[in-house]
Amino acid sequence: MPYITKENDKDFNLYYEDYGSGQPIVLIHGWPLSGRSWELQIPTLTDLGYRVITYDRRGFGKSFPTGDLYDYNALTADLHELITQLELKHVILMGFSMGGGEVVRYFTNFGSENIDKVALIASIIPLVKQKNDNPDGVPLDDLNGILESLKKERVTFLETFHKNFYNYGLLSQTVTQAQLNYDWQTSSQASPLATIKTAEAWADTDFRSELANVDKKTLIVHGDDDQIVPIETSARQAATGIASNEFIVVEGAPHGLNVTHADKLNEILRRFLTSN
């Protein structure tokens, strides 16, 4: 299996999958899934002539967990390690949900010289938590409730979470039961510690001051019915803080629009990638 490893760190094993050839696109998955969550986008991107690379965040999918270091600096260093070891040039970064954090932090910590374009899809950027100066954010009590549930009843919580991910209910069965089962299986097999620690990272990190660091053409896509990451605290703010961006709102789309609105999203990505 393809892994990125380090000679001086026996615990570091980052699983990745590599498709096609051409200019590289690195896909960064959302919480609490794995690189496989991009499967409906990969064929479109490879058909356009790109080399598409997915990887599993540490502690998720087939990547090894670590005892600590699940903050965004550590996670973004993993992304940089992947880009460096695979000798990728003129990279296009696409981050879904939590993955938007690695995208923005990459510009902060490693600069933009090797980055060509960026896409933030249903991204948490710039701030999830509700604060006095971020009134549309998720209330602290709700975030603490998520962390408490992860510590006490993780697999049960994840079952409900994935339904909310797609706005799935009795009157709105937006995905199949098989899709819900697949997501639950993927997330429930992740490291419990990694699941909790990365949730703390996306809940607590404030990227607002870093938006100005994103100095490449950026696509921002968000559903206006996202019940996981409200559009007002994320995409709308990102669109005002990133200088060169194209902001597209997908009407009626939930958080998991990469599945429920896959055709729409793929067409948006195609237009973005083929435009000047």
Coordinates of C-alpha atoms in Angstrom, one line a residue:
M1 CA 0.0 0.0 0.0
P2 CA 1.3 3.5 -0.7
Y3 CA 2.3 5.3 2.5
I4 CA 4.3 8.4 3.2
T5 CA 6.7 7.7 6.0
K6 CA 9.5 9.4 7.9
E7 CA 12.8 7.7 8.9
N8 CA 12.9 9.6 12.3
D9 CA 9.2 8.9 13.2
K10 CA 8.2 5.3 13.3
D11 CA 4.6 6.3 14.1
F12 CA 4.1 8.4 11.0
N13 CA 2.4 6.5 8.2
L14 CA 0.1 8.5 5.9
Y15 CA -1.9 6.5 3.5
Y16 CA -2.6 8.0 0.1
E17 CA -4.1 7.0 -3.3
D18 CA -2.8 8.4 -6.6
Y19 CA -4.9 8.5 -9.8
G20 CA -4.2 9.7 -13.3
S21 CA -1.5 12.0 -14.6
G22 CA -1.0 15.7 -15.2
Q23 CA -1.2 18.7 -12.9
P24 CA -1.7 17.4 -9.3
I25 CA -4.9 18.0 -7.3
V26 CA -4.7 17.1 -3.7
L27 CA -8.0 16.3 -2.1
I28 CA -8.3 16.8 1.7
H29 CA -11.2 15.1 3.3
G30 CA -13.7 16.2 5.9
W31 CA -14.3 15.0 9.5
P32 CA -14.8 12.2 10.5
L33 CA -14.3 10.4 7.2
S34 CA -11.4 9.5 4.9
G35 CA -10.0 10.1 1.5
R36 CA -12.7 7.7 0.1
S37 CA -15.3 10.4 0.6
W38 CA -14.1 12.0 -2.6
E39 CA -15.0 9.0 -4.8
L40 CA -17.8 10.8 -6.7
Q41 CA -15.4 13.6 -7.7
I42 CA -12.3 11.6 -8.6
P43 CA -13.5 10.3 -12.1
T44 CA -14.5 13.8 -13.2
L45 CA -11.1 15.3 -12.2
T46 CA -9.1 12.5 -13.8
D47 CA -11.2 12.7 -17.0
L48 CA -10.2 16.4 -17.1
G49 CA -6.6 15.3 -17.3
Y50 CA -5.4 15.9 -13.7
R51 CA -3.4 13.7 -11.4
V52 CA -5.6 13.3 -8.4
I53 CA -4.3 12.4 -5.0
T54 CA -6.3 11.6 -1.9
Y55 CA -5.0 10.9 1.5
D56 CA -6.3 9.9 4.9
R57 CA -5.7 12.3 7.8
R58 CA -3.6 10.8 10.6
G59 CA -5.8 8.5 12.7
F60 CA -8.4 8.2 9.9
G61 CA -8.9 5.6 7.2
K62 CA -5.7 3.6 6.7
S63 CA -3.4 6.3 8.1
F64 CA -1.8 5.5 11.5
P65 CA -2.9 7.4 14.6
T66 CA -0.4 9.2 16.8
G67 CA -0.5 9.8 20.5
D68 CA -1.0 13.6 20.1
L69 CA -0.4 16.4 17.6
Y70 CA -3.8 16.7 16.0
D71 CA -3.8 20.5 15.8
Y72 CA -3.8 22.3 12.4
N73 CA -0.1 22.9 12.4
A74 CA 0.6 19.2 12.7
L75 CA -2.1 18.2 10.2
T76 CA -0.8 20.8 7.7
A77 CA 2.8 19.6 8.1
D78 CA 1.4 16.2 7.1
L79 CA 0.0 17.7 3.9
H80 CA 3.4 19.4 3.2
E81 CA 5.2 16.1 3.8
L82 CA 2.9 14.5 1.2
I83 CA 3.5 17.2 -1.4
T84 CA 7.3 17.2 -0.7
Q85 CA 7.8 13.4 -0.9
L86 CA 5.7 13.0 -4.0
E87 CA 7.6 16.0 -5.5
L88 CA 4.3 17.7 -6.6
K89 CA 4.5 21.0 -8.4
H90 CA 1.9 23.7 -9.2
V91 CA -0.5 22.0 -6.8
I92 CA -4.2 22.6 -6.7
L93 CA -5.5 22.1 -3.1
M94 CA -9.2 21.2 -2.5
G95 CA -10.4 21.0 1.1
F96 CA -13.8 19.7 2.2
S97 CA -15.2 20.8 5.5
M98 CA -12.4 20.4 8.1
G99 CA -10.0 20.1 5.2
G100 CA -10.4 23.8 4.4
G101 CA -8.3 24.4 7.5
E102 CA -5.3 22.6 6.2
V103 CA -5.6 24.6 2.9
V104 CA -5.6 28.0 4.6
R105 CA -2.9 27.0 7.2
Y106 CA -0.8 25.8 4.3
F107 CA -0.6 29.3 3.0
T108 CA 0.3 30.6 6.5
N109 CA 3.0 28.0 7.3
F110 CA 4.4 27.1 3.8
G111 CA 3.5 30.0 1.5
S112 CA 1.9 29.9 -1.9
E113 CA 4.8 29.5 -4.3
N114 CA 4.0 25.9 -5.1
I115 CA 0.2 26.4 -5.1
D116 CA -1.8 27.1 -8.3
K117 CA -5.4 27.2 -7.2
V118 CA -7.6 26.4 -4.2
A119 CA -11.1 25.1 -3.6
L120 CA -13.0 25.3 -0.3
I121 CA -16.0 23.0 -0.4
A122 CA -18.5 23.1 2.5
S123 CA -15.5 24.3 4.5
I124 CA -15.3 25.3 8.1
I125 CA -13.2 28.3 7.2
P126 CA -12.8 30.7 8.9
L127 CA -14.5 30.0 12.3
V128 CA -17.0 27.5 13.6
K129 CA -17.5 28.6 17.1
Q130 CA -20.0 31.3 18.1
K131 CA -18.4 34.4 19.7
N132 CA -19.4 37.9 20.4
D133 CA -17.8 38.9 17.0
N134 CA -19.1 35.7 15.3
P135 CA -22.8 35.6 16.3
D136 CA -23.7 33.1 13.5
G137 CA -21.3 30.5 14.7
V138 CA -22.2 27.2 16.5
P139 CA -22.9 27.8 20.2
L140 CA -20.3 26.6 22.6
D141 CA -22.8 24.4 24.4
D142 CA -23.5 22.5 21.1
L143 CA -19.7 22.1 20.4
N144 CA -19.1 20.8 24.0
G145 CA -22.1 18.4 23.5
I146 CA -20.4 17.0 20.4
L147 CA -17.2 16.4 22.3
E148 CA -19.0 14.9 25.3
S149 CA -20.9 12.5 23.0
L150 CA -17.7 11.5 21.2
K151 CA -16.1 10.6 24.6
K152 CA -19.1 8.7 25.9
E153 CA -21.0 7.3 22.9
R154 CA -18.9 7.8 19.9
V155 CA -20.4 5.2 17.5
T156 CA -24.0 6.2 18.4
F157 CA -23.3 9.9 18.0
L158 CA -21.7 9.2 14.5
E159 CA -24.9 7.5 13.3
T160 CA -26.9 10.6 14.0
F161 CA -24.2 12.9 12.8
H162 CA -24.1 11.4 9.3
K163 CA -27.9 11.9 8.9
N164 CA -27.4 15.5 9.8
F165 CA -24.5 15.6 7.3
Y166 CA -27.0 15.0 4.5
N167 CA -30.1 16.6 6.1
Y168 CA -31.6 13.1 6.1
G169 CA -35.0 12.5 7.6
L170 CA -38.3 10.7 7.3
L171 CA -39.5 13.3 4.7
S172 CA -36.1 14.0 3.1
Q173 CA -34.2 10.8 2.4
T174 CA -31.5 12.6 0.6
V175 CA -29.1 9.6 0.4
T176 CA -29.5 5.9 0.6
Q177 CA -29.3 3.9 3.7
A178 CA -26.3 2.2 2.2
Q179 CA -24.5 5.6 2.0
L180 CA -25.3 6.2 5.6
N181 CA -24.0 2.8 6.5
Y182 CA -20.8 3.3 4.5
D183 CA -20.1 6.7 6.2
W184 CA -20.7 5.3 9.6
Q185 CA -18.4 2.3 9.0
T186 CA -15.7 4.7 7.8
S187 CA -15.9 7.1 10.7
S188 CA -16.5 4.5 13.4
Q189 CA -13.3 2.7 12.5
A190 CA -11.2 5.8 12.9
S191 CA -9.1 6.3 16.0
P192 CA -11.3 7.5 18.8
L193 CA -8.6 9.8 20.1
A194 CA -8.0 11.2 16.6
T195 CA -11.7 11.8 16.2
I196 CA -11.9 13.8 19.4
K197 CA -8.7 15.7 19.0
T198 CA -9.5 16.8 15.4
A199 CA -13.0 17.8 16.5
E200 CA -11.3 20.1 19.1
A201 CA -9.1 21.5 16.3
W202 CA -11.9 22.4 13.9
A203 CA -14.1 23.7 16.7
D204 CA -11.5 25.9 18.3
T205 CA -9.3 27.3 15.5
D206 CA -9.9 30.8 14.3
F207 CA -8.6 31.3 10.7
R208 CA -10.0 34.8 10.2
S209 CA -6.6 36.5 10.4
E210 CA -5.2 34.0 8.0
L211 CA -7.6 34.5 5.1
A212 CA -5.5 37.3 3.7
N213 CA -2.6 34.7 3.3
V214 CA -4.6 32.9 0.6
D215 CA -3.3 34.8 -2.4
K216 CA -4.3 32.3 -5.2
K217 CA -7.5 32.0 -7.2
T218 CA -10.0 30.4 -4.9
L219 CA -13.3 28.6 -5.4
I220 CA -15.7 28.7 -2.5
V221 CA -18.7 26.3 -2.7
H222 CA -21.3 25.9 0.1
G223 CA -24.9 24.7 0.5
D224 CA -27.4 27.2 1.9
D225 CA -29.0 24.5 3.9
D226 CA -25.8 23.2 5.6
Q227 CA -26.9 22.2 9.1
I228 CA -23.3 21.2 10.2
V229 CA -21.3 24.3 9.1
P230 CA -23.7 27.3 8.8
I231 CA -23.0 29.3 5.6
E232 CA -23.0 32.6 7.5
T233 CA -20.1 31.7 9.8
S234 CA -18.1 30.0 7.1
A235 CA -18.3 30.6 3.3
R236 CA -19.8 34.1 3.4
Q237 CA -17.0 35.2 5.7
A238 CA -14.4 33.4 3.7
A239 CA -15.6 35.2 0.6
T240 CA -15.1 38.6 2.1
G241 CA -11.6 37.7 3.5
I242 CA -10.0 36.0 0.5
A243 CA -9.0 38.5 -2.1
S244 CA -9.5 36.5 -5.4
N245 CA -12.4 34.2 -5.0
E246 CA -15.4 32.8 -6.8
F247 CA -18.2 32.2 -4.4
I248 CA -21.0 29.8 -5.4
V249 CA -24.0 29.0 -3.2
V250 CA -25.7 25.7 -4.0
E251 CA -29.4 26.2 -3.2
G252 CA -30.9 23.6 -0.9
A253 CA -27.7 21.7 -0.5
P254 CA -26.7 20.1 2.9
H255 CA -23.2 19.8 4.2
G256 CA -22.5 16.6 2.3
L257 CA -23.2 18.2 -1.1
N258 CA -20.3 16.2 -2.6
V259 CA -22.7 13.3 -2.5
T260 CA -26.2 14.7 -2.6
H261 CA -25.3 17.3 -5.3
A262 CA -22.3 15.5 -6.8
D263 CA -23.2 16.3 -10.5
K264 CA -23.7 20.0 -9.6
L265 CA -20.4 20.1 -7.7
N266 CA -18.5 18.3 -10.4
E267 CA -19.7 20.8 -13.0
I268 CA -18.7 23.7 -10.8
L269 CA -15.2 22.1 -10.3
R270 CA -14.9 21.5 -14.1
R271 CA -15.7 25.2 -14.9
F272 CA -13.3 26.4 -12.2
L273 CA -10.4 24.2 -13.4
T274 CA -10.8 25.0 -17.0
S275 CA -11.2 28.8 -16.7
N276 CA -8.3 31.2 -16.8

